[in-house]
Amino acid sequence: MTQAQSSTDANQDGDGMSHPAASSARARFLGRLRRWWQPAGMWRRGIVLAALAAVLALLLFFHSDVPNRIGNLGSLLETFLPWLGLAIPVLLVLAVVRRSATALIVLLIPATIWLNLFGGLLTDKASSGGNLTVLTHNVNADNPDPDGTAQDLIDAGADIVALEEVPDTEVTRYADDLAAAYPYHAVEGTVGLWSKYPLQGVRPVDIKLGWTRAMRAAVSTPAGQVAVYVAHMPSVRVKFDAGFTAGQRDSAANALGEAIAAETLHSVVLLGDLNGTMNDRALASVTSQMRSTQGAAGNGMGFSWPASFPMARIDQIMVKGIEPKSSWTLPKTGSDHLPVAARLQLP
């Protein structure tokens, strides 16, 4: 008898049936499978993961109830609220590896809430049509290439261009670079408006800062007059000892909201760097009365800052009495912000 024959005989009897060694392997596999499905296994494992998924669900659902009294934590959370969604696939993988049915079921709750909050932004809501294209860009006071930035904006082909953070030393330069494409312009403080159509009623808007960072103008388009507001809200900072310092931004937003609410023209456009997202409750005086073009007619989150790796949509185009048709971000310029544009349908 050869060695191979001996090995075969050791695993099979004369009828070709498996011996106890093979049966034992099958029994061990079936035992593991049963233990996986037993309550002591899949239901009791992953309790910590399930708790983390529950906390995530609470933060997403009750984000507006997180208090701002301590370091403006609520506004800080709302600024980066969409990014909480990244925790969902991480917890999903861990729950699968841990083989926890409890964690998987609880994880459905934050996933559903996130999709309800932001799922609509993931689809392309742009439509055809529109009779006015607008663009806004924080050009950055330290922009190393103002001329190149101006040319990029001209190439975008917008009818109206709003610029924020324009230093006094560069106003003439931007005016000269944009003059051929935009024969009408006005600058108030560090914000400016360039237009293919005549401007009227140009004036600064007092947002309670002591210096000018907002303006208003009536633009005479072929479809009628439009009130255009350009604004640059004060910057916010995250500091270890003070939290999310946004007090000046919040009071400026309230003043801007009051000015827009008092506007007499029916069609209103707000262009600017608001240093806040649409989720931030501190901007409610503005966001409660205007529509975001990105939310209504954009494709994706439309993050605009920082330009090197956009994490938040703080540059906004908002409208009242106007129908947004499409909204998009433009490629990086010499600024630390991305330009954003929208195509609108005036009534």
Short mmCIF file of N, CA and C in Angstrom, two decimals, residues 60-189:
data_model
loop_
_atom_site.label_atom_id
_atom_site.label_comp_id
_atom_site.label_asym_id
_atom_site.label_seq_id
_atom_site.Cartn_x
_atom_site.Cartn_y
_atom_site.Cartn_z
N LEU A 60 -26.65 64.94 15.11
CA LEU A 60 -27.21 65.32 13.82
C LEU A 60 -28.65 65.83 13.96
N PHE A 61 -29.42 65.17 14.80
CA PHE A 61 -30.83 65.52 14.89
C PHE A 61 -31.06 66.77 15.75
N PHE A 62 -30.28 66.89 16.82
CA PHE A 62 -30.47 68.00 17.75
C PHE A 62 -29.34 69.03 17.66
N HIS A 63 -28.72 69.19 16.48
CA HIS A 63 -27.60 70.12 16.36
C HIS A 63 -28.00 71.55 16.71
N SER A 64 -29.23 71.91 16.43
CA SER A 64 -29.67 73.28 16.75
C SER A 64 -29.87 73.49 18.24
N ASP A 65 -29.86 72.41 19.03
CA ASP A 65 -30.02 72.53 20.48
C ASP A 65 -28.70 72.53 21.22
N VAL A 66 -27.60 72.29 20.50
CA VAL A 66 -26.29 72.38 21.15
C VAL A 66 -26.04 73.84 21.49
N PRO A 67 -25.82 74.18 22.73
CA PRO A 67 -25.78 75.60 23.13
C PRO A 67 -24.59 76.34 22.58
N ASN A 68 -24.79 77.64 22.36
CA ASN A 68 -23.71 78.53 21.93
C ASN A 68 -23.10 79.29 23.10
N ARG A 69 -23.66 79.08 24.30
CA ARG A 69 -23.20 79.86 25.44
C ARG A 69 -21.74 79.59 25.78
N ILE A 70 -21.29 78.37 25.53
CA ILE A 70 -19.91 78.00 25.83
C ILE A 70 -19.14 77.90 24.52
N GLY A 71 -18.34 78.91 24.22
CA GLY A 71 -17.47 78.87 23.05
C GLY A 71 -18.16 78.72 21.72
N ASN A 72 -19.45 79.09 21.63
CA ASN A 72 -20.20 78.96 20.37
C ASN A 72 -20.08 77.56 19.79
N LEU A 73 -20.19 76.56 20.66
CA LEU A 73 -20.03 75.18 20.20
C LEU A 73 -21.10 74.80 19.18
N GLY A 74 -22.31 75.34 19.35
CA GLY A 74 -23.37 75.01 18.40
C GLY A 74 -23.04 75.46 17.00
N SER A 75 -22.59 76.70 16.85
CA SER A 75 -22.22 77.22 15.53
C SER A 75 -21.03 76.47 14.95
N LEU A 76 -20.07 76.13 15.80
CA LEU A 76 -18.91 75.37 15.32
C LEU A 76 -19.35 74.02 14.79
N LEU A 77 -20.22 73.34 15.51
CA LEU A 77 -20.73 72.05 15.05
C LEU A 77 -21.46 72.20 13.72
N GLU A 78 -22.30 73.23 13.61
CA GLU A 78 -23.12 73.41 12.40
C GLU A 78 -22.27 73.82 11.20
N THR A 79 -21.13 74.46 11.44
CA THR A 79 -20.26 74.84 10.33
C THR A 79 -19.74 73.61 9.59
N PHE A 80 -19.42 72.58 10.35
CA PHE A 80 -18.85 71.38 9.75
C PHE A 80 -19.78 70.18 9.87
N LEU A 81 -21.07 70.43 10.01
CA LEU A 81 -22.05 69.37 10.25
C LEU A 81 -22.02 68.27 9.18
N PRO A 82 -21.91 68.58 7.88
CA PRO A 82 -21.91 67.49 6.90
C PRO A 82 -20.80 66.47 7.11
N TRP A 83 -19.68 66.92 7.68
CA TRP A 83 -18.54 66.02 7.86
C TRP A 83 -18.79 64.97 8.92
N LEU A 84 -19.80 65.12 9.76
CA LEU A 84 -20.14 64.06 10.70
C LEU A 84 -20.52 62.78 9.96
N GLY A 85 -20.95 62.93 8.72
CA GLY A 85 -21.32 61.76 7.93
C GLY A 85 -20.17 60.80 7.70
N LEU A 86 -18.92 61.29 7.79
CA LEU A 86 -17.77 60.41 7.60
C LEU A 86 -17.69 59.34 8.69
N ALA A 87 -18.28 59.61 9.85
CA ALA A 87 -18.24 58.62 10.93
C ALA A 87 -19.12 57.42 10.62
N ILE A 88 -20.10 57.58 9.73
CA ILE A 88 -21.04 56.50 9.44
C ILE A 88 -20.34 55.30 8.77
N PRO A 89 -19.60 55.47 7.67
CA PRO A 89 -18.92 54.30 7.08
C PRO A 89 -17.87 53.70 8.01
N VAL A 90 -17.22 54.55 8.83
CA VAL A 90 -16.24 54.01 9.78
C VAL A 90 -16.92 53.08 10.78
N LEU A 91 -18.03 53.54 11.36
CA LEU A 91 -18.76 52.71 12.31
C LEU A 91 -19.35 51.47 11.62
N LEU A 92 -19.73 51.61 10.35
CA LEU A 92 -20.27 50.46 9.62
C LEU A 92 -19.22 49.36 9.48
N VAL A 93 -18.02 49.74 9.09
CA VAL A 93 -16.94 48.76 8.94
C VAL A 93 -16.65 48.08 10.28
N LEU A 94 -16.56 48.89 11.33
CA LEU A 94 -16.27 48.33 12.66
C LEU A 94 -17.38 47.39 13.11
N ALA A 95 -18.63 47.76 12.81
CA ALA A 95 -19.75 46.90 13.20
C ALA A 95 -19.73 45.56 12.46
N VAL A 96 -19.35 45.60 11.19
CA VAL A 96 -19.26 44.36 10.41
C VAL A 96 -18.12 43.49 10.93
N VAL A 97 -16.97 44.13 11.18
CA VAL A 97 -15.83 43.38 11.70
C VAL A 97 -16.16 42.78 13.06
N ARG A 98 -16.87 43.54 13.87
CA ARG A 98 -17.25 43.09 15.21
C ARG A 98 -18.42 42.13 15.15
N ARG A 99 -19.07 42.05 14.00
CA ARG A 99 -20.24 41.19 13.79
C ARG A 99 -21.33 41.50 14.82
N SER A 100 -21.64 42.80 14.89
CA SER A 100 -22.63 43.26 15.86
C SER A 100 -23.91 43.69 15.15
N ALA A 101 -24.96 42.91 15.31
CA ALA A 101 -26.25 43.28 14.72
C ALA A 101 -26.81 44.52 15.40
N THR A 102 -26.57 44.64 16.71
CA THR A 102 -27.07 45.81 17.44
C THR A 102 -26.50 47.10 16.87
N ALA A 103 -25.19 47.14 16.67
CA ALA A 103 -24.55 48.35 16.14
C ALA A 103 -25.04 48.64 14.73
N LEU A 104 -25.23 47.60 13.92
CA LEU A 104 -25.69 47.81 12.54
C LEU A 104 -27.09 48.42 12.52
N ILE A 105 -27.95 47.96 13.38
CA ILE A 105 -29.32 48.48 13.40
C ILE A 105 -29.35 49.92 13.91
N VAL A 106 -28.62 50.19 15.00
CA VAL A 106 -28.60 51.55 15.54
C VAL A 106 -27.98 52.51 14.53
N LEU A 107 -27.00 52.04 13.75
CA LEU A 107 -26.33 52.89 12.78
C LEU A 107 -27.27 53.37 11.68
N LEU A 108 -28.37 52.66 11.48
CA LEU A 108 -29.35 53.10 10.48
C LEU A 108 -29.94 54.46 10.85
N ILE A 109 -29.98 54.78 12.14
CA ILE A 109 -30.61 56.03 12.58
C ILE A 109 -29.80 57.25 12.13
N PRO A 110 -28.49 57.36 12.46
CA PRO A 110 -27.74 58.54 11.98
C PRO A 110 -27.62 58.56 10.46
N ALA A 111 -27.56 57.39 9.84
CA ALA A 111 -27.47 57.37 8.37
C ALA A 111 -28.72 57.98 7.75
N THR A 112 -29.89 57.64 8.31
CA THR A 112 -31.15 58.18 7.80
C THR A 112 -31.23 59.69 8.03
N ILE A 113 -30.81 60.13 9.21
CA ILE A 113 -30.86 61.57 9.52
C ILE A 113 -29.93 62.34 8.61
N TRP A 114 -28.70 61.82 8.41
CA TRP A 114 -27.74 62.52 7.54
C TRP A 114 -28.28 62.64 6.12
N LEU A 115 -28.85 61.56 5.61
CA LEU A 115 -29.40 61.61 4.25
C LEU A 115 -30.56 62.60 4.16
N ASN A 116 -31.35 62.68 5.22
CA ASN A 116 -32.45 63.64 5.23
C ASN A 116 -31.94 65.08 5.22
N LEU A 117 -30.81 65.33 5.92
CA LEU A 117 -30.25 66.67 6.00
C LEU A 117 -29.49 67.05 4.73
N PHE A 118 -28.69 66.13 4.22
CA PHE A 118 -27.74 66.49 3.16
C PHE A 118 -27.86 65.64 1.90
N GLY A 119 -28.70 64.63 1.91
CA GLY A 119 -28.81 63.77 0.74
C GLY A 119 -29.22 64.54 -0.50
N GLY A 120 -30.09 65.55 -0.33
CA GLY A 120 -30.53 66.33 -1.47
C GLY A 120 -29.42 67.12 -2.13
N LEU A 121 -28.36 67.43 -1.37
CA LEU A 121 -27.25 68.18 -1.94
C LEU A 121 -26.38 67.33 -2.85
N LEU A 122 -26.50 66.00 -2.73
CA LEU A 122 -25.65 65.11 -3.50
C LEU A 122 -26.14 64.93 -4.94
N THR A 123 -27.37 65.34 -5.21
CA THR A 123 -27.92 65.20 -6.55
C THR A 123 -27.74 66.49 -7.34
N ASP A 124 -27.78 66.36 -8.64
CA ASP A 124 -27.65 67.53 -9.52
C ASP A 124 -29.03 68.14 -9.72
N LYS A 125 -29.22 69.34 -9.17
CA LYS A 125 -30.52 70.01 -9.25
C LYS A 125 -30.53 71.14 -10.28
N ALA A 126 -29.46 71.25 -11.04
CA ALA A 126 -29.38 72.31 -12.04
C ALA A 126 -30.40 72.08 -13.15
N SER A 127 -30.90 73.18 -13.67
CA SER A 127 -31.84 73.11 -14.80
C SER A 127 -31.44 74.14 -15.84
N SER A 128 -32.02 74.02 -17.01
CA SER A 128 -31.69 74.96 -18.08
C SER A 128 -32.42 76.28 -17.86
N GLY A 129 -32.04 77.26 -18.65
CA GLY A 129 -32.69 78.56 -18.54
C GLY A 129 -31.91 79.50 -17.65
N GLY A 130 -32.49 80.65 -17.41
CA GLY A 130 -31.82 81.67 -16.62
C GLY A 130 -31.45 82.86 -17.48
N ASN A 131 -31.63 84.07 -16.95
CA ASN A 131 -31.33 85.26 -17.73
C ASN A 131 -30.34 86.19 -17.02
N LEU A 132 -29.71 85.70 -15.93
CA LEU A 132 -28.70 86.50 -15.25
C LEU A 132 -27.72 85.56 -14.56
N THR A 133 -26.43 85.76 -14.84
CA THR A 133 -25.39 84.96 -14.20
C THR A 133 -24.60 85.85 -13.26
N VAL A 134 -24.47 85.40 -12.01
CA VAL A 134 -23.77 86.19 -10.99
C VAL A 134 -22.62 85.37 -10.43
N LEU A 135 -21.64 86.08 -9.90
CA LEU A 135 -20.44 85.43 -9.37
C LEU A 135 -19.94 86.22 -8.17
N THR A 136 -19.44 85.52 -7.17
CA THR A 136 -18.83 86.18 -6.02
C THR A 136 -17.52 85.51 -5.69
N HIS A 137 -16.55 86.34 -5.25
CA HIS A 137 -15.23 85.80 -4.95
C HIS A 137 -14.53 86.65 -3.89
N ASN A 138 -14.10 86.00 -2.83
CA ASN A 138 -13.19 86.63 -1.88
C ASN A 138 -11.80 86.50 -2.49
N VAL A 139 -11.28 87.62 -2.98
CA VAL A 139 -10.03 87.55 -3.76
C VAL A 139 -8.79 87.47 -2.88
N ASN A 140 -8.95 87.66 -1.56
CA ASN A 140 -7.85 87.58 -0.61
C ASN A 140 -6.93 88.80 -0.72
N ALA A 141 -6.80 89.53 0.35
CA ALA A 141 -5.97 90.73 0.36
C ALA A 141 -4.51 90.44 0.03
N ASP A 142 -4.07 89.20 0.28
CA ASP A 142 -2.68 88.82 0.01
C ASP A 142 -2.53 88.02 -1.28
N ASN A 143 -3.51 88.15 -2.16
CA ASN A 143 -3.48 87.42 -3.43
C ASN A 143 -2.20 87.76 -4.21
N PRO A 144 -1.38 86.75 -4.54
CA PRO A 144 -0.12 87.03 -5.24
C PRO A 144 -0.31 87.33 -6.73
N ASP A 145 -1.50 87.10 -7.27
CA ASP A 145 -1.73 87.28 -8.70
C ASP A 145 -3.08 87.92 -8.97
N PRO A 146 -3.26 89.19 -8.61
CA PRO A 146 -4.56 89.85 -8.85
C PRO A 146 -4.94 89.89 -10.33
N ASP A 147 -3.97 90.12 -11.20
CA ASP A 147 -4.27 90.19 -12.63
C ASP A 147 -4.79 88.85 -13.15
N GLY A 148 -4.13 87.77 -12.74
CA GLY A 148 -4.59 86.45 -13.16
C GLY A 148 -5.96 86.12 -12.60
N THR A 149 -6.21 86.52 -11.36
CA THR A 149 -7.53 86.30 -10.76
C THR A 149 -8.60 87.06 -11.53
N ALA A 150 -8.33 88.30 -11.87
CA ALA A 150 -9.29 89.10 -12.63
C ALA A 150 -9.60 88.44 -13.97
N GLN A 151 -8.57 87.93 -14.64
CA GLN A 151 -8.79 87.28 -15.93
C GLN A 151 -9.62 86.01 -15.78
N ASP A 152 -9.37 85.26 -14.72
CA ASP A 152 -10.18 84.06 -14.47
C ASP A 152 -11.65 84.42 -14.29
N LEU A 153 -11.91 85.52 -13.62
CA LEU A 153 -13.30 85.94 -13.41
C LEU A 153 -13.94 86.40 -14.70
N ILE A 154 -13.18 87.10 -15.53
CA ILE A 154 -13.71 87.51 -16.84
C ILE A 154 -14.06 86.29 -17.67
N ASP A 155 -13.17 85.29 -17.66
CA ASP A 155 -13.39 84.08 -18.45
C ASP A 155 -14.64 83.32 -18.01
N ALA A 156 -15.06 83.52 -16.77
CA ALA A 156 -16.26 82.82 -16.28
C ALA A 156 -17.53 83.33 -16.95
N GLY A 157 -17.49 84.56 -17.48
CA GLY A 157 -18.60 85.08 -18.27
C GLY A 157 -19.83 85.51 -17.51
N ALA A 158 -19.68 85.84 -16.24
CA ALA A 158 -20.84 86.28 -15.46
C ALA A 158 -21.27 87.69 -15.86
N ASP A 159 -22.53 88.02 -15.61
CA ASP A 159 -23.05 89.36 -15.87
C ASP A 159 -22.70 90.31 -14.74
N ILE A 160 -22.66 89.79 -13.53
CA ILE A 160 -22.37 90.58 -12.33
C ILE A 160 -21.31 89.85 -11.51
N VAL A 161 -20.30 90.58 -11.07
CA VAL A 161 -19.22 90.00 -10.28
C VAL A 161 -19.07 90.81 -8.99
N ALA A 162 -19.10 90.13 -7.87
CA ALA A 162 -18.87 90.76 -6.57
C ALA A 162 -17.52 90.30 -6.04
N LEU A 163 -16.75 91.23 -5.51
CA LEU A 163 -15.45 90.92 -4.93
C LEU A 163 -15.43 91.34 -3.47
N GLU A 164 -14.83 90.50 -2.65
CA GLU A 164 -14.65 90.81 -1.24
C GLU A 164 -13.15 90.77 -0.91
N GLU A 165 -12.83 91.45 0.17
CA GLU A 165 -11.46 91.54 0.68
C GLU A 165 -10.53 92.18 -0.36
N VAL A 166 -11.00 93.27 -0.95
CA VAL A 166 -10.20 94.03 -1.91
C VAL A 166 -9.43 95.11 -1.15
N PRO A 167 -8.12 95.03 -1.06
CA PRO A 167 -7.37 96.06 -0.32
C PRO A 167 -7.35 97.37 -1.09
N ASP A 168 -7.21 98.48 -0.38
CA ASP A 168 -7.19 99.81 -1.01
C ASP A 168 -6.14 99.89 -2.12
N THR A 169 -5.03 99.23 -1.90
CA THR A 169 -3.92 99.32 -2.86
C THR A 169 -4.20 98.58 -4.16
N GLU A 170 -5.24 97.74 -4.17
CA GLU A 170 -5.52 96.94 -5.38
C GLU A 170 -6.82 97.31 -6.07
N VAL A 171 -7.56 98.29 -5.53
CA VAL A 171 -8.84 98.65 -6.13
C VAL A 171 -8.67 99.10 -7.57
N THR A 172 -7.72 100.00 -7.80
CA THR A 172 -7.49 100.50 -9.17
C THR A 172 -7.07 99.38 -10.11
N ARG A 173 -6.28 98.48 -9.61
CA ARG A 173 -5.81 97.37 -10.45
C ARG A 173 -6.96 96.49 -10.90
N TYR A 174 -7.82 96.10 -9.96
CA TYR A 174 -8.97 95.28 -10.33
C TYR A 174 -9.91 96.05 -11.26
N ALA A 175 -10.09 97.34 -11.00
CA ALA A 175 -10.96 98.15 -11.85
C ALA A 175 -10.43 98.20 -13.28
N ASP A 176 -9.13 98.37 -13.42
CA ASP A 176 -8.53 98.42 -14.76
C ASP A 176 -8.62 97.07 -15.45
N ASP A 177 -8.35 95.99 -14.71
CA ASP A 177 -8.37 94.65 -15.31
C ASP A 177 -9.77 94.24 -15.77
N LEU A 178 -10.78 94.68 -15.03
CA LEU A 178 -12.15 94.24 -15.31
C LEU A 178 -12.93 95.23 -16.17
N ALA A 179 -12.34 96.38 -16.46
CA ALA A 179 -13.07 97.48 -17.12
C ALA A 179 -13.65 97.08 -18.48
N ALA A 180 -12.88 96.37 -19.28
CA ALA A 180 -13.35 96.04 -20.63
C ALA A 180 -14.59 95.14 -20.60
N ALA A 181 -14.64 94.20 -19.67
CA ALA A 181 -15.76 93.26 -19.59
C ALA A 181 -16.92 93.82 -18.78
N TYR A 182 -16.58 94.71 -17.82
CA TYR A 182 -17.60 95.23 -16.91
C TYR A 182 -17.47 96.75 -16.84
N PRO A 183 -18.22 97.44 -17.67
CA PRO A 183 -18.08 98.91 -17.74
C PRO A 183 -18.62 99.65 -16.52
N TYR A 184 -19.41 98.98 -15.69
CA TYR A 184 -19.98 99.64 -14.52
C TYR A 184 -19.44 98.97 -13.25
N HIS A 185 -18.97 99.80 -12.33
CA HIS A 185 -18.51 99.21 -11.07
C HIS A 185 -18.61 100.23 -9.95
N ALA A 186 -18.64 99.71 -8.73
CA ALA A 186 -18.65 100.55 -7.53
C ALA A 186 -17.94 99.78 -6.43
N VAL A 187 -17.21 100.51 -5.61
CA VAL A 187 -16.48 99.91 -4.49
C VAL A 187 -16.83 100.68 -3.22
N GLU A 188 -17.15 99.95 -2.17
CA GLU A 188 -17.41 100.55 -0.85
C GLU A 188 -16.56 99.80 0.16
N GLY A 189 -15.58 100.50 0.72
CA GLY A 189 -14.70 99.83 1.67
C GLY A 189 -13.90 98.74 1.01
#
